[in-house]
Each structure stands twice: as C-alpha cells, then as structure tokens.
Amino acid sequence: MASEASNDCMTENTKDSVVPAVQMTDELYVDSSAASTVLDINGHVYNETSEAKPQEEFKLSKRQQKLLLKRQQWLENKADRRVLQKMKRKQKRREKLECGKDTGPSRKKLKSNTMKNSLCKIRVAIDCSFDDLMADKDINKLGQQLQFCYSSNRRAKEPLQLYLTSINGKTKDRLDRVGDYRGWDIQTDSKSYREIFVKNEIVYLTSDSPNVLQTLTPDKVYVIGGLVDHNHHKSLCYNLAVENEMSHAQLPIGDYIQLSSRKVLTVNHVFEILLRYTETESWKEAFFQVIPKRKQITDSCAAGTNASASNEIVSGDGVADVCNDGNKAS
C-alpha cells in the first residue's frame, strides 16, 4: 500500500512538471511545443502565449543595449531637436540680415522659380536603379543626397531640368518617409531612363570613362548613377553604359584640380557641379565651388607650374600655354 501511494504521488508530481516533447534531429534538439517568443529592449525573451514573466532570458551585449537606448532617446528627443534647429536657422538669418548678407531667395521667389520657367534647358537624370547593391544605410544616404540635389536646383537662378528615374523599391520607400516628394518641382518616374529618353541623347557620367566632357548641351541627357557603395562596385556605371552601347564621359576634374583620392564624388556634388557650370560657364569655378576642400590637393595648373619650375623639364611659357588652353576648354 505504501509503495502504491508513493507511486501515485510520483505520478502526480511528474504530471505537474511535464517537459515539452522534444524531437531529435541530426545535429540539434528542436522543441516542437515551444511557442513563438518576443525579445524586448532589455534582452528578455517572452512567450507570447504565457504571462508577462520571461520564459528565458538572453542578455544583449552592453554595446547592443547602448545602441538600443541611444536610438530610443533619439526618437524621444526628435521633436525638441527640430524646434532647436528651427531657432538656429532663424538666428542665422537674422545675423545675415544685420550684416547685409544675402539670405537667399524669398518663398515668393521660390514659388515662381520653377524648371518650367527656367531659361536653362539642360537635362540631368539620376538613375536610381541600384537598390539591390546598397545596404539600408546607403539607401538613406542616397535619399539625403537626392534632397540636396532638389534643394540646390530649387534655389538656383535658372534651375536645370532634373529627372529621377527608376523610383521603386527601397529608394521609393525612403522618399515616401521624407514627405510629399511628388510635390517637388522635379520629374520622377518609376521607368528607367532608357525608356524615357532616346538612346543617342544619353550621356552616362562615370569617372572610369576615357572620354572627357567638354561642355553641356540641351540636346543631351546627362545621367548620374544614383549609387552609394563606397567603391565596392568599381566601373559599374561605365560597364553599364558600354553594354548598352550608350555614350559616356567623365567630368574634366583632372584638368583643373588634383584630388587626394579617386575622382568619385557624391551624387549631389556631381549634380551641383553641372548646375554651377551652367551658371558660370567655367569648369574650374564649378569644381572649386563644389568639391570639398578636404578632397582637393591643389590647382592642377599651379601644380604643373611648380613641378616644371623645380625639375626644369619644360619652360615656364610652355606650362602657361597648357593652363590657358585648359581655361579655354571650360
């Protein structure tokens, strides 16, 4: 009788502490009855079908916890930051007005300063078909660069005819988060630039092209590759142009500026260089106005003069002729 009672007791205890059934696989055990779990900011794993108590607890690393906390604080302070930025902009504007500096076009002027009313009919298209080659953070950077392009074009005296092509996927999602980009004074299309423009009009701008762009004409469409890849996909735009038998060219940067790195610029820098060239008709002025000073070593003509004077390879007159010819090309 005692043994039967003890067995019954053991049976009841066993029932209360039943372990979920486990299926054996070749390499690991899989809990077939485990419910889906939720990971919170502190690294706790909760069973969706159970109470609020953690089913298991997997602590995130200190670095991960700091990043999550930093992100949460950034979201909480977003509204305050915008108010502060607005106050700073107003303060800068007041300071410029007090000093008699130009504060830029008024809102009324900007409303009438459209591509349709512009005397400049140079067409520039940004090819946004490289979603699959960029990480999410690079998509965000591209979205910001597109905003810079629109902003500089909108404030130009004579805006260029700006097109955004292949607006799909992640790039479109990024622009949707910016706001009503469809209200921008800009031509946007989900189609490729090859479907929009005639093939013999297209000139794809790429630093790998052996052709050097000398001037801009309204009968051409200058395409900028909308790619932020940190040089992971070298010669991509050039190979794309060659495969599709399209014209291609590079900006004449080497004729005027010696860069400290490869002749690869951001999308907004390339666009602004084209914009400044239409205003000044000088590549040299456009490059020095737009290219960040950290990327510049020196003026190519000045560098050539110093090199020839020290090495005595060519005469000073010869170098001056080269520089003058370069200036005429602009």
Tab-separated table of C-alpha atoms in Angstrom:
chain	number	residue	atom	x	y	z
A	1	MET	CA	0.000	0.000	0.000
A	2	ALA	CA	2.803	2.382	0.867
A	3	SER	CA	4.589	1.702	-2.395
A	4	GLU	CA	1.366	2.251	-4.390
A	5	ALA	CA	0.793	5.585	-2.628
A	6	SER	CA	4.344	6.662	-3.319
A	7	ASN	CA	3.952	5.689	-6.989
A	8	ASP	CA	0.709	7.699	-7.261
A	9	CYS	CA	2.442	10.664	-5.665
A	10	MET	CA	5.348	10.387	-8.072
A	11	THR	CA	2.903	10.171	-10.995
A	12	GLU	CA	1.115	13.356	-9.907
A	13	ASN	CA	4.408	15.209	-9.425
A	14	THR	CA	5.548	14.059	-12.810
A	15	LYS	CA	2.352	15.337	-14.432
A	16	ASP	CA	2.844	18.755	-12.837
A	17	SER	CA	6.381	19.021	-14.238
A	18	VAL	CA	5.858	17.600	-17.691
A	19	VAL	CA	8.704	18.560	-20.020
A	20	PRO	CA	7.624	19.582	-23.551
A	21	ALA	CA	8.125	16.927	-26.184
A	22	VAL	CA	11.440	17.177	-27.970
A	23	GLN	CA	12.160	15.986	-31.496
A	24	MET	CA	15.624	14.737	-32.342
A	25	THR	CA	17.298	15.996	-35.486
A	26	ASP	CA	20.712	15.111	-36.889
A	27	GLU	CA	22.521	17.986	-35.200
A	28	LEU	CA	20.280	19.627	-32.598
A	29	TYR	CA	17.197	19.269	-30.421
A	30	VAL	CA	14.107	21.212	-31.507
A	31	ASP	CA	11.341	21.957	-29.006
A	32	SER	CA	8.232	21.174	-31.051
A	33	SER	CA	5.819	22.601	-28.468
A	34	ALA	CA	7.670	25.874	-27.845
A	35	ALA	CA	5.566	28.950	-28.580
A	36	SER	CA	6.876	31.935	-30.532
A	37	THR	CA	8.878	34.388	-28.466
A	38	VAL	CA	9.316	38.145	-28.294
A	39	LEU	CA	12.581	39.933	-27.488
A	40	ASP	CA	12.290	43.190	-25.572
A	41	ILE	CA	14.791	46.058	-25.260
A	42	ASN	CA	16.400	44.516	-22.183
A	43	GLY	CA	17.101	41.250	-23.920
A	44	HIS	CA	14.301	39.241	-22.271
A	45	VAL	CA	12.534	36.553	-24.280
A	46	TYR	CA	8.797	36.363	-23.612
A	47	ASN	CA	6.411	33.542	-24.519
A	48	GLU	CA	3.533	35.121	-26.454
A	49	THR	CA	1.041	32.586	-25.024
A	50	SER	CA	2.147	32.860	-21.410
A	51	GLU	CA	2.139	35.529	-18.739
A	52	ALA	CA	4.445	38.541	-18.705
A	53	LYS	CA	7.201	36.580	-16.979
A	54	PRO	CA	10.229	35.816	-19.147
A	55	GLN	CA	10.317	32.270	-20.431
A	56	GLU	CA	14.055	32.511	-20.995
A	57	GLU	CA	16.416	35.401	-20.565
A	58	PHE	CA	19.127	36.135	-23.117
A	59	LYS	CA	21.006	39.284	-22.210
A	60	LEU	CA	22.062	41.547	-25.052
A	61	SER	CA	25.649	42.700	-25.055
A	62	LYS	CA	26.418	46.041	-23.438
A	63	ARG	CA	27.066	47.549	-26.845
A	64	GLN	CA	23.691	46.385	-28.183
A	65	GLN	CA	21.919	47.746	-25.111
A	66	LYS	CA	23.657	51.111	-25.535
A	67	LEU	CA	22.647	51.287	-29.204
A	68	LEU	CA	19.022	50.484	-28.394
A	69	LEU	CA	18.972	53.048	-25.590
A	70	LYS	CA	20.583	55.667	-27.822
A	71	ARG	CA	18.014	55.010	-30.544
A	72	GLN	CA	15.145	55.300	-28.048
A	73	GLN	CA	16.496	58.596	-26.702
A	74	TRP	CA	16.957	59.913	-30.243
A	75	LEU	CA	13.305	59.198	-31.053
A	76	GLU	CA	12.108	60.779	-27.806
A	77	ASN	CA	14.080	63.995	-28.450
A	78	LYS	CA	13.259	64.279	-32.160
A	79	ALA	CA	10.604	66.992	-31.739
A	80	ASP	CA	12.846	69.063	-29.459
A	81	ARG	CA	15.726	68.842	-31.927
A	82	ARG	CA	13.550	70.151	-34.749
A	83	VAL	CA	12.474	73.126	-32.649
A	84	LEU	CA	16.114	73.860	-31.808
A	85	GLN	CA	17.185	73.578	-35.455
A	86	LYS	CA	14.427	75.975	-36.488
A	87	MET	CA	15.558	78.503	-33.882
A	88	LYS	CA	19.152	78.228	-35.093
A	89	ARG	CA	18.103	78.818	-38.710
A	90	LYS	CA	16.154	81.936	-37.694
A	91	GLN	CA	19.121	83.205	-35.683
A	92	LYS	CA	21.490	82.725	-38.638
A	93	ARG	CA	19.072	84.535	-40.916
A	94	ARG	CA	18.859	87.484	-38.513
A	95	GLU	CA	22.654	87.657	-38.297
A	96	LYS	CA	22.955	87.693	-42.096
A	97	LEU	CA	20.368	90.446	-42.386
A	98	GLU	CA	22.198	92.526	-39.785
A	99	CYS	CA	25.458	92.124	-41.702
A	100	GLY	CA	23.793	92.914	-45.017
A	101	LYS	CA	24.492	89.463	-46.437
A	102	ASP	CA	22.326	87.687	-48.997
A	103	THR	CA	19.836	85.389	-47.287
A	104	GLY	CA	18.761	83.632	-50.468
A	105	PRO	CA	15.524	83.812	-52.426
A	106	SER	CA	12.251	84.512	-50.649
A	107	ARG	CA	9.409	81.988	-50.531
A	108	LYS	CA	7.518	84.039	-53.099
A	109	LYS	CA	10.516	83.927	-55.435
A	110	LEU	CA	10.942	80.183	-54.947
A	111	LYS	CA	7.343	79.525	-55.971
A	112	SER	CA	7.916	81.149	-59.359
A	113	ASN	CA	11.452	79.768	-59.730
A	114	THR	CA	10.440	76.521	-61.462
A	115	MET	CA	12.006	74.290	-64.095
A	116	LYS	CA	9.218	75.225	-66.485
A	117	ASN	CA	10.061	78.938	-66.206
A	118	SER	CA	13.817	78.368	-66.294
A	119	LEU	CA	15.829	79.541	-69.289
A	120	CYS	CA	18.221	76.620	-68.746
A	121	LYS	CA	17.057	73.524	-70.639
A	122	ILE	CA	19.997	71.269	-69.764
A	123	ARG	CA	18.584	67.870	-68.728
A	124	VAL	CA	20.073	65.804	-65.899
A	125	ALA	CA	18.715	62.411	-64.835
A	126	ILE	CA	19.642	60.470	-61.694
A	127	ASP	CA	19.478	56.709	-62.224
A	128	CYS	CA	18.040	55.145	-59.022
A	129	SER	CA	18.063	51.523	-60.188
A	130	PHE	CA	20.740	50.218	-57.799
A	131	ASP	CA	18.609	49.285	-54.769
A	132	ASP	CA	19.857	45.707	-54.688
A	133	LEU	CA	23.507	46.853	-54.484
A	134	MET	CA	23.097	49.093	-51.434
A	135	ALA	CA	22.609	48.490	-47.729
A	136	ASP	CA	19.762	50.239	-45.929
A	137	LYS	CA	22.072	52.893	-44.509
A	138	ASP	CA	23.340	53.656	-48.026
A	139	ILE	CA	19.750	53.927	-49.282
A	140	ASN	CA	19.193	56.541	-46.578
A	141	LYS	CA	22.311	58.408	-47.695
A	142	LEU	CA	21.118	58.368	-51.287
A	143	GLY	CA	17.759	59.767	-50.187
A	144	GLN	CA	19.545	62.606	-48.429
A	145	GLN	CA	21.700	63.322	-51.491
A	146	LEU	CA	18.588	63.484	-53.673
A	147	GLN	CA	17.152	66.051	-51.276
A	148	PHE	CA	20.345	68.106	-51.606
A	149	CYS	CA	20.046	67.969	-55.402
A	150	TYR	CA	16.461	69.200	-55.297
A	151	SER	CA	17.302	71.934	-52.777
A	152	SER	CA	20.232	73.342	-54.776
A	153	ASN	CA	18.252	73.200	-58.022
A	154	ARG	CA	15.244	74.937	-56.471
A	155	ARG	CA	17.414	77.804	-55.239
A	156	ALA	CA	19.344	78.223	-58.477
A	157	LYS	CA	18.761	81.310	-60.575
A	158	GLU	CA	17.994	79.110	-63.592
A	159	PRO	CA	17.184	75.536	-62.459
A	160	LEU	CA	18.223	72.530	-64.530
A	161	GLN	CA	15.644	70.078	-65.875
A	162	LEU	CA	16.035	67.390	-63.199
A	163	TYR	CA	14.692	63.823	-63.513
A	164	LEU	CA	14.659	60.957	-61.006
A	165	THR	CA	14.248	57.624	-62.798
A	166	SER	CA	13.635	54.043	-61.616
A	167	ILE	CA	11.988	55.249	-58.389
A	168	ASN	CA	10.971	51.869	-56.979
A	169	GLY	CA	11.591	49.614	-54.012
A	170	LYS	CA	13.647	50.845	-51.095
A	171	THR	CA	14.525	54.178	-52.677
A	172	LYS	CA	10.829	54.959	-53.119
A	173	ASP	CA	10.138	53.911	-49.516
A	174	ARG	CA	12.901	56.245	-48.343
A	175	LEU	CA	11.492	59.177	-50.307
A	176	ASP	CA	7.999	58.413	-49.015
A	177	ARG	CA	9.333	58.826	-45.469
A	178	VAL	CA	10.807	62.220	-46.386
A	179	GLY	CA	7.373	63.641	-47.163
A	180	ASP	CA	5.447	64.545	-50.271
A	181	TYR	CA	8.318	64.322	-52.738
A	182	ARG	CA	5.737	64.146	-55.528
A	183	GLY	CA	5.096	67.817	-54.802
A	184	TRP	CA	8.713	68.708	-55.597
A	185	ASP	CA	9.448	70.645	-58.759
A	186	ILE	CA	11.134	67.630	-60.278
A	187	GLN	CA	10.332	64.908	-62.826
A	188	THR	CA	10.004	61.495	-61.131
A	189	ASP	CA	9.270	58.213	-62.850
A	190	SER	CA	9.289	54.519	-61.992
A	191	LYS	CA	10.578	53.775	-65.503
A	192	SER	CA	14.238	53.529	-66.467
A	193	TYR	CA	15.943	56.468	-68.162
A	194	ARG	CA	16.366	54.219	-71.217
A	195	GLU	CA	12.578	54.059	-71.560
A	196	ILE	CA	12.161	57.813	-71.132
A	197	PHE	CA	14.929	59.226	-73.332
A	198	VAL	CA	16.180	58.448	-76.824
A	199	LYS	CA	19.346	56.351	-76.782
A	200	ASN	CA	21.503	58.750	-78.824
A	201	GLU	CA	20.640	61.576	-76.373
A	202	ILE	CA	22.031	59.774	-73.298
A	203	VAL	CA	25.482	60.532	-71.871
A	204	TYR	CA	26.245	58.462	-68.764
A	205	LEU	CA	28.635	60.275	-66.418
A	206	THR	CA	31.259	57.978	-64.925
A	207	SER	CA	34.790	58.622	-63.669
A	208	ASP	CA	36.004	55.440	-65.425
A	209	SER	CA	35.175	56.717	-68.909
A	210	PRO	CA	38.119	57.622	-71.169
A	211	ASN	CA	36.031	60.435	-72.681
A	212	VAL	CA	36.199	63.874	-71.083
A	213	LEU	CA	33.111	66.072	-71.020
A	214	GLN	CA	33.860	69.476	-72.535
A	215	THR	CA	30.505	71.261	-72.368
A	216	LEU	CA	26.768	70.760	-71.743
A	217	THR	CA	24.145	70.962	-74.470
A	218	PRO	CA	20.316	70.847	-74.327
A	219	ASP	CA	20.128	68.058	-76.922
A	220	LYS	CA	21.752	65.584	-74.479
A	221	VAL	CA	20.625	63.988	-71.227
A	222	TYR	CA	23.383	63.642	-68.636
A	223	VAL	CA	22.786	60.605	-66.415
A	224	ILE	CA	24.247	60.348	-62.907
A	225	GLY	CA	24.379	56.917	-61.269
A	226	GLY	CA	22.411	57.001	-58.007
A	227	LEU	CA	24.719	54.604	-56.198
A	228	VAL	CA	26.270	54.888	-52.731
A	229	ASP	CA	28.599	51.892	-52.494
A	230	HIS	CA	31.902	53.165	-51.025
A	231	ASN	CA	33.755	51.984	-54.168
A	232	HIS	CA	32.629	48.366	-53.760
A	233	HIS	CA	31.365	48.233	-57.354
A	234	LYS	CA	34.076	49.911	-59.377
A	235	SER	CA	33.422	50.607	-63.077
A	236	LEU	CA	29.781	49.530	-62.665
A	237	CYS	CA	28.266	52.581	-64.395
A	238	TYR	CA	30.925	52.535	-67.105
A	239	ASN	CA	30.314	48.854	-67.869
A	240	LEU	CA	26.570	49.522	-67.878
A	241	ALA	CA	26.984	52.257	-70.483
A	242	VAL	CA	29.283	50.112	-72.636
A	243	GLU	CA	26.989	47.061	-72.508
A	244	ASN	CA	24.008	49.164	-73.598
A	245	GLU	CA	26.053	50.982	-76.256
A	246	MET	CA	25.413	54.403	-74.739
A	247	SER	CA	27.653	57.445	-74.787
A	248	HIS	CA	29.659	58.043	-71.616
A	249	ALA	CA	32.056	60.653	-70.274
A	250	GLN	CA	33.803	61.874	-67.147
A	251	LEU	CA	33.947	65.394	-65.763
A	252	PRO	CA	37.228	67.231	-66.593
A	253	ILE	CA	38.292	67.288	-62.953
A	254	GLY	CA	41.925	66.326	-63.653
A	255	ASP	CA	42.384	69.347	-65.922
A	256	TYR	CA	41.762	71.757	-63.058
A	257	ILE	CA	42.114	70.053	-59.673
A	258	GLN	CA	44.401	67.393	-58.304
A	259	LEU	CA	42.357	65.281	-55.902
A	260	SER	CA	43.666	63.433	-52.876
A	261	SER	CA	41.623	60.331	-53.797
A	262	ARG	CA	39.815	58.745	-56.760
A	263	LYS	CA	37.696	61.028	-58.911
A	264	VAL	CA	34.496	59.694	-57.363
A	265	LEU	CA	32.046	62.235	-55.938
A	266	THR	CA	28.649	62.015	-54.283
A	267	VAL	CA	25.505	62.283	-56.391
A	268	ASN	CA	24.674	65.775	-55.127
A	269	HIS	CA	28.239	67.016	-55.751
A	270	VAL	CA	28.148	65.870	-59.378
A	271	PHE	CA	24.740	67.470	-59.877
A	272	GLU	CA	25.803	70.740	-58.274
A	273	ILE	CA	28.948	70.879	-60.424
A	274	LEU	CA	26.752	70.659	-63.531
A	275	LEU	CA	24.470	73.320	-62.073
A	276	ARG	CA	27.356	75.709	-61.293
A	277	TYR	CA	28.845	75.174	-64.736
A	278	THR	CA	25.601	76.318	-66.365
A	279	GLU	CA	25.800	79.479	-64.223
A	280	THR	CA	29.499	80.313	-64.639
A	281	GLU	CA	30.395	78.505	-67.901
A	282	SER	CA	33.666	77.609	-66.181
A	283	TRP	CA	34.519	74.082	-65.064
A	284	LYS	CA	37.275	75.427	-62.841
A	285	GLU	CA	34.957	77.712	-60.889
A	286	ALA	CA	32.346	74.964	-60.643
A	287	PHE	CA	34.852	72.466	-59.222
A	288	PHE	CA	36.321	74.855	-56.670
A	289	GLN	CA	32.871	75.965	-55.526
A	290	VAL	CA	31.514	72.450	-55.028
A	291	ILE	CA	34.292	69.917	-54.329
A	292	PRO	CA	35.072	69.811	-50.580
A	293	LYS	CA	38.469	71.268	-49.711
A	294	ARG	CA	39.435	68.076	-47.875
A	295	LYS	CA	39.445	66.286	-51.249
A	296	GLN	CA	41.496	68.962	-53.010
A	297	ILE	CA	45.286	68.997	-53.093
A	298	THR	CA	45.871	71.957	-55.365
A	299	ASP	CA	45.028	73.617	-58.640
A	300	SER	CA	46.331	71.365	-61.441
A	301	CYS	CA	47.750	74.309	-63.393
A	302	ALA	CA	49.527	75.638	-60.323
A	303	ALA	CA	50.843	72.167	-59.541
A	304	GLY	CA	52.160	71.831	-63.076
A	305	THR	CA	53.885	75.209	-62.860
A	306	ASN	CA	55.622	74.341	-59.598
A	307	ALA	CA	56.693	70.934	-60.865
A	308	SER	CA	58.137	72.304	-64.116
A	309	ALA	CA	59.937	75.133	-62.348
A	310	SER	CA	61.649	72.742	-59.922
A	311	ASN	CA	62.504	69.982	-62.426
A	312	GLU	CA	63.229	72.294	-65.399
A	313	ILE	CA	61.605	69.844	-67.835
A	314	VAL	CA	59.614	72.432	-69.764
A	315	SER	CA	59.790	76.196	-69.864
A	316	GLY	CA	57.551	78.454	-67.854
A	317	ASP	CA	55.936	79.695	-71.082
A	318	GLY	CA	55.033	76.137	-72.071
A	319	VAL	CA	53.260	75.489	-68.802
A	320	ALA	CA	51.386	78.776	-69.076
A	321	ASP	CA	50.149	77.719	-72.515
A	322	VAL	CA	48.828	74.438	-71.109
A	323	CYS	CA	46.957	76.267	-68.352
A	324	ASN	CA	45.482	78.768	-70.778
A	325	ASP	CA	44.324	76.005	-73.083
A	326	GLY	CA	42.655	74.336	-70.141
A	327	ASN	CA	40.843	77.502	-69.244
A	328	LYS	CA	39.620	77.905	-72.823
A	329	ALA	CA	38.174	74.396	-72.748
A	330	SER	CA	35.849	75.487	-69.987
